[in-house]
Short mmCIF file of C-alpha atoms in Angstrom, two decimals:
data_model
loop_
_atom_site.label_atom_id
_atom_site.label_comp_id
_atom_site.label_asym_id
_atom_site.label_seq_id
_atom_site.Cartn_x
_atom_site.Cartn_y
_atom_site.Cartn_z
CA UNK A 12 30.07 -21.68 56.27
CA UNK A 13 31.66 -19.91 59.24
CA UNK A 14 32.29 -21.84 62.32
CA UNK A 15 30.81 -20.96 65.54
CA UNK A 16 32.21 -18.29 67.74
CA UNK A 17 34.52 -20.05 69.94
CA UNK A 18 35.44 -18.50 73.64
CA UNK A 19 38.20 -19.74 76.07
CA UNK A 20 36.54 -19.53 79.36
CA UNK A 21 39.27 -18.17 81.89
CA UNK A 22 38.21 -19.83 85.47
CA UNK A 23 38.61 -23.23 83.80
CA UNK A 24 41.60 -23.66 85.55
CA UNK A 25 40.32 -22.18 88.95
CA UNK A 26 37.18 -24.58 88.87
CA UNK A 27 40.05 -27.72 89.46
CA UNK A 28 40.23 -28.29 93.25
CA UNK A 29 43.81 -27.50 94.26
CA UNK A 30 44.20 -31.13 95.26
CA UNK A 31 43.25 -33.01 92.43
CA UNK A 32 45.37 -34.50 89.89
CA UNK A 33 44.16 -32.49 86.43
CA UNK A 34 43.01 -34.57 83.35
CA UNK A 35 45.08 -35.08 80.35
CA UNK A 36 42.83 -34.72 78.02
CA UNK A 37 40.99 -31.78 79.82
CA UNK A 38 44.69 -29.94 80.41
CA UNK A 39 45.30 -30.71 76.12
CA UNK A 40 42.02 -29.31 75.27
CA UNK A 41 42.64 -25.59 77.17
CA UNK A 42 45.77 -25.74 75.62
CA UNK A 43 44.45 -26.45 72.14
CA UNK A 44 42.02 -23.81 72.89
CA UNK A 45 44.10 -20.85 74.23
CA UNK A 46 46.34 -21.72 71.18
CA UNK A 47 44.29 -20.67 68.46
CA UNK A 48 41.29 -18.81 70.27
CA UNK A 49 42.87 -15.63 68.96
CA UNK A 50 43.26 -15.87 65.43
CA UNK A 51 40.44 -18.11 65.24
CA UNK A 52 37.80 -15.69 66.90
CA UNK A 53 34.95 -14.32 64.34
CA UNK A 54 35.14 -10.37 65.15
CA UNK A 55 31.64 -10.35 64.13
CA UNK A 56 30.98 -6.77 64.89
CA UNK A 57 33.97 -5.25 63.18
CA UNK A 58 33.38 -7.45 59.40
CA UNK A 59 29.99 -6.16 57.73
CA UNK A 60 28.22 -6.91 54.37
CA UNK A 61 25.73 -3.83 53.05
CA UNK A 62 23.77 -3.98 49.56
CA UNK A 63 23.15 -1.36 47.46
CA UNK A 64 19.81 -0.96 46.93
CA UNK A 65 19.19 -3.00 49.64
CA UNK A 66 15.87 -4.08 47.84
CA UNK A 67 17.16 -4.97 44.45
CA UNK A 68 14.36 -4.88 41.34
CA UNK A 69 14.45 -8.38 38.55
CA UNK A 70 17.16 -7.01 35.91
CA UNK A 71 18.70 -4.20 37.78
CA UNK A 72 22.16 -4.13 39.62
CA UNK A 73 23.37 -4.85 42.82
CA UNK A 74 26.63 -3.71 44.85
CA UNK A 75 28.12 -5.63 47.55
CA UNK A 76 30.59 -3.86 50.43
CA UNK A 77 32.36 -5.71 52.68
CA UNK A 78 33.30 -3.03 55.18
CA UNK A 79 36.11 -3.12 58.21
CA UNK A 80 35.78 -0.95 61.35
CA UNK A 81 38.38 0.60 63.04
CA UNK A 82 39.04 -2.29 65.02
CA UNK A 83 39.50 -4.46 62.14
CA UNK A 84 42.03 -3.03 60.54
CA UNK A 85 44.58 -3.95 63.12
CA UNK A 86 44.16 -7.61 61.39
CA UNK A 87 47.15 -5.91 59.43
CA UNK A 88 47.57 -5.43 55.41
CA UNK A 89 46.62 -6.64 52.75
CA UNK A 90 43.60 -8.25 53.47
CA UNK A 91 41.85 -9.65 50.80
CA UNK A 92 37.52 -9.78 50.72
CA UNK A 93 35.46 -12.91 49.34
CA UNK A 94 31.59 -12.79 49.13
CA UNK A 95 29.30 -15.93 49.02
CA UNK A 96 25.58 -16.90 48.66
CA UNK A 97 24.77 -19.15 50.93
CA UNK A 98 27.31 -21.59 50.10
CA UNK A 99 28.52 -20.07 46.55
CA UNK A 100 31.23 -18.38 45.64
CA UNK A 101 30.59 -15.15 43.95
CA UNK A 102 32.71 -13.51 41.43
CA UNK A 103 36.02 -13.99 40.50
CA UNK A 104 37.10 -15.36 44.05
CA UNK A 105 38.95 -13.35 46.66
CA UNK A 106 39.92 -9.48 45.74
CA UNK A 107 41.44 -6.92 47.68
CA UNK A 108 38.68 -3.97 46.38
CA UNK A 109 35.81 -4.63 49.32
CA UNK A 110 33.34 -4.49 47.05
CA UNK A 111 31.59 -6.59 44.40
CA UNK A 112 29.32 -5.27 41.33
CA UNK A 113 26.88 -7.34 39.98
CA UNK A 114 25.46 -6.19 37.05
CA UNK A 115 22.02 -8.32 36.50
CA UNK A 116 20.26 -9.74 39.18
CA UNK A 117 17.19 -12.19 38.95
CA UNK A 118 14.42 -13.21 41.63
CA UNK A 119 16.47 -16.30 41.45
CA UNK A 120 19.91 -14.55 42.97
CA UNK A 121 17.11 -13.92 46.05
CA UNK A 122 19.12 -15.68 49.65
CA UNK A 123 21.43 -15.58 52.41
CA UNK A 124 24.75 -13.22 51.13
CA UNK A 125 27.42 -12.57 53.33
CA UNK A 126 31.49 -11.91 52.87
CA UNK A 127 34.76 -12.69 54.57
CA UNK A 128 38.41 -10.73 55.60
CA UNK A 129 41.31 -12.97 55.75
CA UNK A 130 44.96 -11.97 56.20
CA UNK A 131 48.52 -13.25 55.03
CA UNK A 132 48.79 -14.84 58.51
CA UNK A 133 45.56 -16.38 58.15
CA UNK A 134 43.27 -14.39 60.59
CA UNK A 135 39.62 -14.72 59.09
CA UNK A 136 36.98 -13.01 60.03
CA UNK A 137 33.17 -13.48 58.66
CA UNK A 138 30.42 -10.80 58.44
CA UNK A 139 27.19 -11.84 59.48
CA UNK A 140 24.55 -12.85 56.81
CA UNK A 141 21.74 -10.75 54.92
CA UNK A 142 18.94 -11.96 53.56
CA UNK A 143 18.55 -10.14 50.34
CA UNK A 144 15.38 -10.74 48.09
CA UNK A 145 15.62 -9.26 44.15
CA UNK A 146 12.17 -7.50 43.20
CA UNK A 147 10.11 -8.72 40.67
CA UNK A 148 7.80 -6.56 38.23
CA UNK A 149 4.69 -7.94 37.03
CA UNK A 150 4.24 -8.48 33.38
CA UNK A 151 1.46 -5.52 32.68
CA UNK A 152 -0.24 -4.29 29.46
CA UNK A 153 0.03 -7.23 27.04
CA UNK A 154 -0.54 -6.79 23.70
CA UNK A 155 -1.17 -8.51 20.74
CA UNK A 156 -0.08 -7.17 16.64
CA UNK A 157 -0.23 -9.17 13.69
CA UNK A 158 2.62 -9.03 10.86
CA UNK A 159 1.70 -7.52 7.75
CA UNK A 160 -0.16 -5.50 9.64
CA UNK A 161 -3.87 -5.21 9.90
CA UNK A 162 -4.77 -8.31 10.50
CA UNK A 163 -4.36 -8.40 6.13
CA UNK A 164 -2.88 -11.48 4.65
CA UNK A 165 -2.77 -12.87 1.49
CA UNK A 166 -3.59 -16.28 0.80
CA UNK A 167 -0.20 -18.61 1.02
CA UNK A 168 1.76 -15.86 3.22
CA UNK A 169 3.72 -15.75 5.88
CA UNK A 170 1.61 -14.10 9.05
CA UNK A 171 3.51 -13.24 12.74
CA UNK A 172 1.67 -13.12 15.53
CA UNK A 173 4.21 -9.95 17.61
CA UNK A 174 2.88 -10.46 22.06
CA UNK A 175 4.50 -7.81 23.97
CA UNK A 176 4.18 -7.00 27.17
CA UNK A 177 4.83 -2.41 28.43
CA UNK A 178 6.25 -3.87 31.50
CA UNK A 179 7.85 -6.99 33.37
CA UNK A 180 10.81 -8.52 34.90
CA UNK A 181 12.49 -12.19 34.55
CA UNK A 182 11.40 -15.03 32.08
CA UNK A 183 8.29 -14.24 30.56
CA UNK A 184 6.19 -17.03 29.57
CA UNK A 185 4.15 -16.53 25.90
CA UNK A 186 1.25 -18.16 24.47
CA UNK A 187 -0.27 -17.67 21.84
CA UNK A 188 -4.54 -19.21 21.35
CA UNK A 189 -6.98 -19.22 18.23
CA UNK A 190 -10.55 -18.20 18.70
CA UNK A 191 -12.59 -17.36 21.34
CA UNK A 192 -11.76 -20.84 22.82
CA UNK A 193 -8.99 -20.48 23.15
CA UNK A 194 -7.00 -23.46 21.07
CA UNK A 195 -3.60 -22.98 22.04
CA UNK A 196 -1.19 -23.24 19.32
CA UNK A 197 2.34 -22.48 21.15
CA UNK A 198 4.12 -21.51 24.51
CA UNK A 199 7.80 -20.36 24.54
CA UNK A 200 9.60 -18.99 27.43
CA UNK A 201 12.49 -16.62 27.27
CA UNK A 202 13.62 -13.74 29.16
CA UNK A 203 12.14 -10.86 26.56
CA UNK A 204 9.08 -8.21 26.93
CA UNK A 205 8.43 -9.57 22.94
CA UNK A 206 7.78 -12.90 21.87
CA UNK A 207 7.06 -14.22 17.84
CA UNK A 208 4.76 -17.12 16.83
CA UNK A 209 4.49 -17.59 12.66
CA UNK A 210 2.08 -19.68 10.45
CA UNK A 211 4.40 -20.54 7.89
CA UNK A 212 1.67 -20.40 4.76
CA UNK A 213 -1.96 -19.09 5.74
CA UNK A 214 -4.58 -20.81 4.03
CA UNK A 215 -8.60 -20.19 4.57
CA UNK A 216 -8.61 -21.83 7.79
CA UNK A 217 -6.43 -19.70 9.50
CA UNK A 218 -8.64 -16.68 9.19
CA UNK A 219 -9.39 -16.61 12.92
CA UNK A 220 -9.29 -14.62 15.99
CA UNK A 221 -6.63 -14.54 18.22
CA UNK A 222 -5.21 -13.52 21.05
CA UNK A 223 -2.32 -14.44 23.42
CA UNK A 224 -0.85 -14.10 27.20
CA UNK A 225 2.22 -13.12 28.60
CA UNK A 226 3.43 -14.74 32.70
CA UNK A 227 6.42 -13.92 35.07
CA UNK A 228 5.18 -15.80 38.00
CA UNK A 229 2.67 -13.35 39.30
CA UNK A 230 -0.07 -13.26 37.90
CA UNK A 231 -1.07 -14.02 33.43
CA UNK A 232 -1.45 -10.95 31.25
CA UNK A 233 -4.14 -11.22 28.91
CA UNK A 234 -4.33 -9.51 25.35
CA UNK A 235 -7.53 -7.95 23.09
CA UNK A 236 -8.82 -10.72 20.48
CA UNK A 237 -6.78 -9.21 16.51
CA UNK A 238 -8.74 -10.45 13.89
CA UNK A 239 -7.10 -12.46 11.06
CA UNK A 240 -8.33 -11.96 7.45
CA UNK A 241 -7.66 -14.34 4.96
CA UNK A 242 -7.56 -12.33 1.37
CA UNK A 243 -7.16 -14.74 -1.82
CA UNK A 244 -6.36 -12.44 -5.65
CA UNK A 245 -8.96 -12.26 -8.03
CA UNK A 246 -8.91 -14.60 -10.88
CA UNK A 247 -8.91 -13.87 -14.84
CA UNK A 248 -12.62 -12.58 -15.10
CA UNK A 249 -15.00 -13.26 -17.68
CA UNK A 250 -16.81 -10.25 -20.18
CA UNK A 251 -20.42 -10.86 -21.29
CA UNK A 252 -22.69 -8.95 -23.83
CA UNK A 253 -25.98 -8.98 -22.76
CA UNK A 254 -27.32 -7.87 -26.73
CA UNK A 255 -31.10 -7.41 -26.19
CA UNK A 256 -31.67 -9.53 -29.30
CA UNK A 257 -28.98 -11.62 -31.95
CA UNK A 258 -27.59 -8.84 -33.16
CA UNK A 259 -27.04 -4.52 -31.82
CA UNK A 260 -28.68 -1.66 -33.64
CA UNK A 261 -27.98 1.54 -32.87
CA UNK A 262 -30.26 2.98 -30.02
CA UNK A 263 -30.05 -0.42 -28.51
CA UNK A 264 -29.25 -0.35 -24.45
CA UNK A 265 -26.35 -3.07 -23.93
CA UNK A 266 -24.87 -4.59 -20.62
CA UNK A 267 -21.88 -5.39 -20.46
CA UNK A 268 -21.04 -7.99 -16.95
CA UNK A 269 -17.61 -8.47 -15.58
CA UNK A 270 -17.40 -11.22 -13.28
CA UNK A 271 -14.46 -13.32 -11.17
CA UNK A 272 -14.97 -16.17 -9.92
CA UNK A 273 -12.77 -16.04 -7.09
CA UNK A 274 -10.79 -13.97 -5.05
CA UNK A 275 -11.52 -11.83 -1.89
CA UNK A 276 -13.76 -8.51 -1.97
CA UNK A 277 -13.87 -5.70 -2.25
CA UNK A 278 -13.33 -6.15 -5.51
CA UNK A 279 -13.04 -2.70 -8.25
CA UNK A 280 -14.14 -3.42 -12.40
CA UNK A 281 -13.46 -1.68 -15.47
CA UNK A 282 -14.73 -1.39 -18.43
CA UNK A 283 -12.86 -0.81 -21.59
CA UNK A 284 -13.87 -0.16 -25.41
CA UNK A 285 -10.00 -0.59 -28.19
CA UNK A 286 -8.22 0.33 -23.89
CA UNK A 287 -10.76 3.10 -23.55
CA UNK A 288 -12.20 2.95 -20.10
CA UNK A 289 -15.75 3.43 -20.49
CA UNK A 290 -16.87 3.30 -16.82
CA UNK A 291 -16.29 1.82 -13.20
CA UNK A 292 -18.35 -0.17 -10.42
CA UNK A 293 -17.66 -2.13 -7.16
CA UNK A 294 -18.87 -5.26 -5.05
CA UNK A 295 -18.33 -5.43 -0.97
CA UNK A 296 -19.46 -8.96 -0.88
CA UNK A 297 -18.11 -10.90 -3.96
CA UNK A 298 -19.60 -11.40 -7.29
CA UNK A 299 -19.64 -9.05 -10.44
CA UNK A 300 -20.26 -6.08 -11.90
CA UNK A 301 -22.48 -5.17 -14.58
CA UNK A 302 -22.13 -1.57 -17.04
CA UNK A 303 -25.34 -0.05 -19.72
CA UNK A 304 -23.88 1.34 -22.48
CA UNK A 305 -26.60 3.00 -25.12
CA UNK A 306 -25.25 1.96 -28.23
CA UNK A 307 -24.27 3.68 -31.41
CA UNK A 308 -22.26 2.88 -34.55
CA UNK A 309 -19.53 4.47 -33.37
CA UNK A 310 -19.44 1.30 -30.65
CA UNK A 311 -18.58 -1.28 -32.59
CA UNK A 312 -14.94 -2.75 -32.02
CA UNK A 313 -13.54 -5.35 -28.60
CA UNK A 314 -14.26 -4.29 -25.44
CA UNK A 315 -12.75 -6.07 -22.23
CA UNK A 316 -12.60 -5.45 -18.07
CA UNK A 317 -10.46 -5.23 -15.13
CA UNK A 318 -11.25 -7.35 -11.84
CA UNK A 319 -8.93 -5.82 -9.23
CA UNK A 320 -8.77 -6.11 -4.99
CA UNK A 321 -5.32 -4.95 -4.12
CA UNK A 322 -3.93 -7.71 -4.64
CA UNK A 323 -2.89 -7.99 -8.61
CA UNK A 324 -5.37 -7.21 -11.30
CA UNK A 325 -6.87 -9.15 -13.72
CA UNK A 326 -8.36 -8.59 -17.50
CA UNK A 327 -10.45 -10.58 -19.56
CA UNK A 328 -10.21 -11.67 -23.02
CA UNK A 329 -11.61 -9.19 -25.69
CA UNK A 330 -14.73 -9.17 -26.56
CA UNK A 331 -15.93 -7.91 -30.25
CA UNK A 332 -19.27 -6.58 -31.00
CA UNK A 333 -20.88 -5.07 -33.46
CA UNK A 334 -23.10 -3.05 -34.00
CA UNK A 335 -25.92 -3.45 -37.25
CA UNK A 336 -26.91 -0.39 -39.27
CA UNK A 337 -30.72 -1.47 -40.85
CA UNK A 338 -31.53 -1.28 -44.76
CA UNK A 339 -33.96 2.38 -44.21
CA UNK A 340 -31.31 4.04 -42.08
CA UNK A 341 -28.31 2.35 -44.75
CA UNK A 342 -30.22 4.33 -48.05
CA UNK A 343 -31.01 7.63 -45.78
CA UNK A 344 -27.05 7.46 -44.94
CA UNK A 345 -26.48 6.45 -49.04
CA UNK A 346 -28.09 9.14 -49.70
CA UNK A 347 -27.68 12.23 -47.78
CA UNK A 348 -23.83 10.87 -48.55
CA UNK A 349 -24.65 11.61 -52.56
CA UNK A 350 -26.02 14.77 -51.35
CA UNK A 351 -23.13 15.91 -49.52
CA UNK A 352 -20.76 14.32 -52.14
CA UNK A 353 -22.34 16.74 -54.81
CA UNK A 354 -22.79 19.95 -52.71
CA UNK A 355 -18.71 19.13 -51.84
CA UNK A 356 -18.17 19.28 -55.72
CA UNK A 357 -21.12 20.84 -57.38
CA UNK A 358 -20.66 23.72 -55.00
CA UNK A 359 -17.46 25.70 -56.83
CA UNK A 360 -19.19 25.37 -60.04
CA UNK A 361 -22.74 26.86 -59.21
CA UNK A 362 -20.71 30.00 -57.66
CA UNK A 363 -18.88 29.87 -60.68
CA UNK A 364 -21.86 29.87 -63.17
CA UNK A 365 -23.37 32.43 -60.31
CA UNK A 366 -20.57 35.24 -60.44
CA UNK A 367 -20.77 34.53 -64.53
CA UNK A 368 -24.37 35.50 -64.47
CA UNK A 369 -23.63 38.28 -62.04
CA UNK A 370 -21.41 39.89 -64.04
CA UNK A 371 -23.31 39.60 -67.29
CA UNK A 372 -26.07 41.25 -65.81
CA UNK A 373 -24.47 44.37 -64.01
CA UNK A 374 -22.36 44.40 -67.67
CA UNK A 375 -25.60 44.78 -69.51
CA UNK A 376 -27.02 47.59 -67.07
CA UNK A 377 -24.01 49.47 -67.02
CA UNK A 378 -24.38 49.31 -71.48
CA UNK A 379 -28.35 50.65 -70.50
CA UNK A 380 -27.15 53.26 -69.02
CA UNK A 381 -24.56 54.76 -71.05
CA UNK A 382 -26.36 56.81 -73.64
CA UNK A 383 -23.46 57.08 -76.16
CA UNK A 384 -23.26 53.61 -76.96
CA UNK A 385 -26.36 53.49 -79.97
CA UNK A 386 -26.25 50.24 -81.77
CA UNK A 387 -25.68 51.07 -85.56
CA UNK A 388 -28.58 51.75 -87.75
CA UNK A 389 -28.80 48.90 -90.04
CA UNK A 390 -26.72 48.81 -93.26
CA UNK A 391 -29.38 50.19 -96.25
CA UNK A 392 -30.02 47.72 -99.23
CA UNK A 393 -31.34 48.51 -102.69
CA UNK A 394 -33.97 46.87 -103.79
CA UNK A 395 -34.01 44.61 -105.87
CA UNK A 396 -36.54 42.93 -108.62
CA UNK A 397 -36.76 40.46 -110.72
CA UNK A 398 -38.98 38.97 -113.29
CA UNK A 399 -39.02 35.88 -112.67
CA UNK A 400 -42.04 33.21 -111.71
CA UNK A 401 -39.96 31.27 -108.92
CA UNK A 402 -40.36 32.51 -105.21
CA UNK A 403 -38.01 35.04 -104.37
CA UNK A 404 -36.07 33.88 -101.69
CA UNK A 405 -35.22 34.79 -97.62
CA UNK A 406 -32.04 37.43 -97.46
CA UNK A 407 -30.14 37.97 -93.89
CA UNK A 408 -27.88 40.23 -93.00
CA UNK A 409 -25.09 40.27 -90.58
CA UNK A 410 -23.29 43.20 -89.19
CA UNK A 411 -20.84 43.54 -86.36
CA UNK A 412 -21.99 46.43 -84.20
CA UNK A 413 -19.26 46.40 -80.64
CA UNK A 414 -16.51 43.83 -79.20
CA UNK A 415 -17.28 44.01 -75.22
CA UNK A 416 -14.32 42.61 -74.34
CA UNK A 417 -12.02 39.98 -74.72
CA UNK A 418 -13.80 37.32 -76.72
CA UNK A 419 -17.02 38.38 -77.05
CA UNK A 420 -18.55 40.05 -80.17
CA UNK A 421 -21.96 41.32 -80.65
CA UNK A 422 -23.96 41.04 -84.06
CA UNK A 423 -26.96 42.20 -85.75
CA UNK A 424 -29.20 40.11 -87.41
CA UNK A 425 -31.74 41.79 -90.22
CA UNK A 426 -34.49 40.06 -91.48
CA UNK A 427 -35.57 40.76 -95.12
CA UNK A 428 -38.50 39.57 -97.40
CA UNK A 429 -38.19 40.03 -101.04
CA UNK A 430 -41.76 41.21 -102.10
CA UNK A 431 -43.12 39.21 -105.00
CA UNK A 432 -44.15 41.93 -108.64
CA UNK A 433 -46.32 40.45 -111.31
CA UNK A 434 -45.14 41.69 -114.36
CA UNK A 435 -47.26 42.15 -117.25
CA UNK A 436 -46.66 43.47 -120.29
#
């Protein structure tokens, strides 16, 4: 600390009576005071310490300047300057620069500051002390965020609770709480506007409301509640076929029921027939879903279903369904099949025969319309009379008349029966 100001009283010797012998001790003290009064007397009015800004904010910078007045410049050069807070030297010690830059100040840096100037002749002067109060900024606008965003976290995964403050200076104490009643989870102090708290592997019991607080010594600021939901992936679903009887027939209404035993809702179910999707259905509160199907003979085959809640889809095992055709329907199907087969086979033959008949009819019409085409007359035969008791046999006469076309030959047949005559002599 700077020594107190010392001044020499010039009337000290005059106060002694002329006839009195001076005290040796007093004379020695007066001599010492005369020797050191000039060099040891602080020129407080010649040295002045200033700070910019005069009311620095926490986390900001501050510059100290030790100013010398014109009368004090007679001390001689070079001059060294030293800066102090209370009794603690600042910076790297004394230097020839009259300024000292403090990059960052905090509330703990508040206190009494002064500077000192000295020359090689060991003449030292001190500035008057100034009080500097570092102004802190209270914590404001605290919020709580989650990672992953939205508070949706898969069971067994990591959950990060991030507490943030929009402003605030100095050391800030962050605290995390669980539930509306505020079960404290963690507290940490750091010089930052953001702090994190992690739950390495969440369980179902971690599904709760959370909030956090931040305080830098002025007053705590509290965030709003954030809800955390722990979601579980779906298990492998089970598909059941609800046929109305022991057997499934065409026209029956069958229910396909798909259900996953575990998994966080909402769950979307899809139904498949031979890997071709039939339809889908969703449940918002868990449980299974159904799909109704009107059976036909084409619905025989393998059926399966799929469950998905966004955390990975699961497929059920395939279930076989055989649609039974009744005996009556089988006969009808068989008859219709045979008829179709016959029609398919005999159709061309019937058409060919029809075409042939049509051609013959057309040719017959042409012959009827052609007058130059007259069938030949029968070949006259000479009658034969035989005197015999045996009956005469019938005789047939054949004659080729016209060749129409190709290998077709038309013939005329004449029938003649001889008369029986009795020969009487």
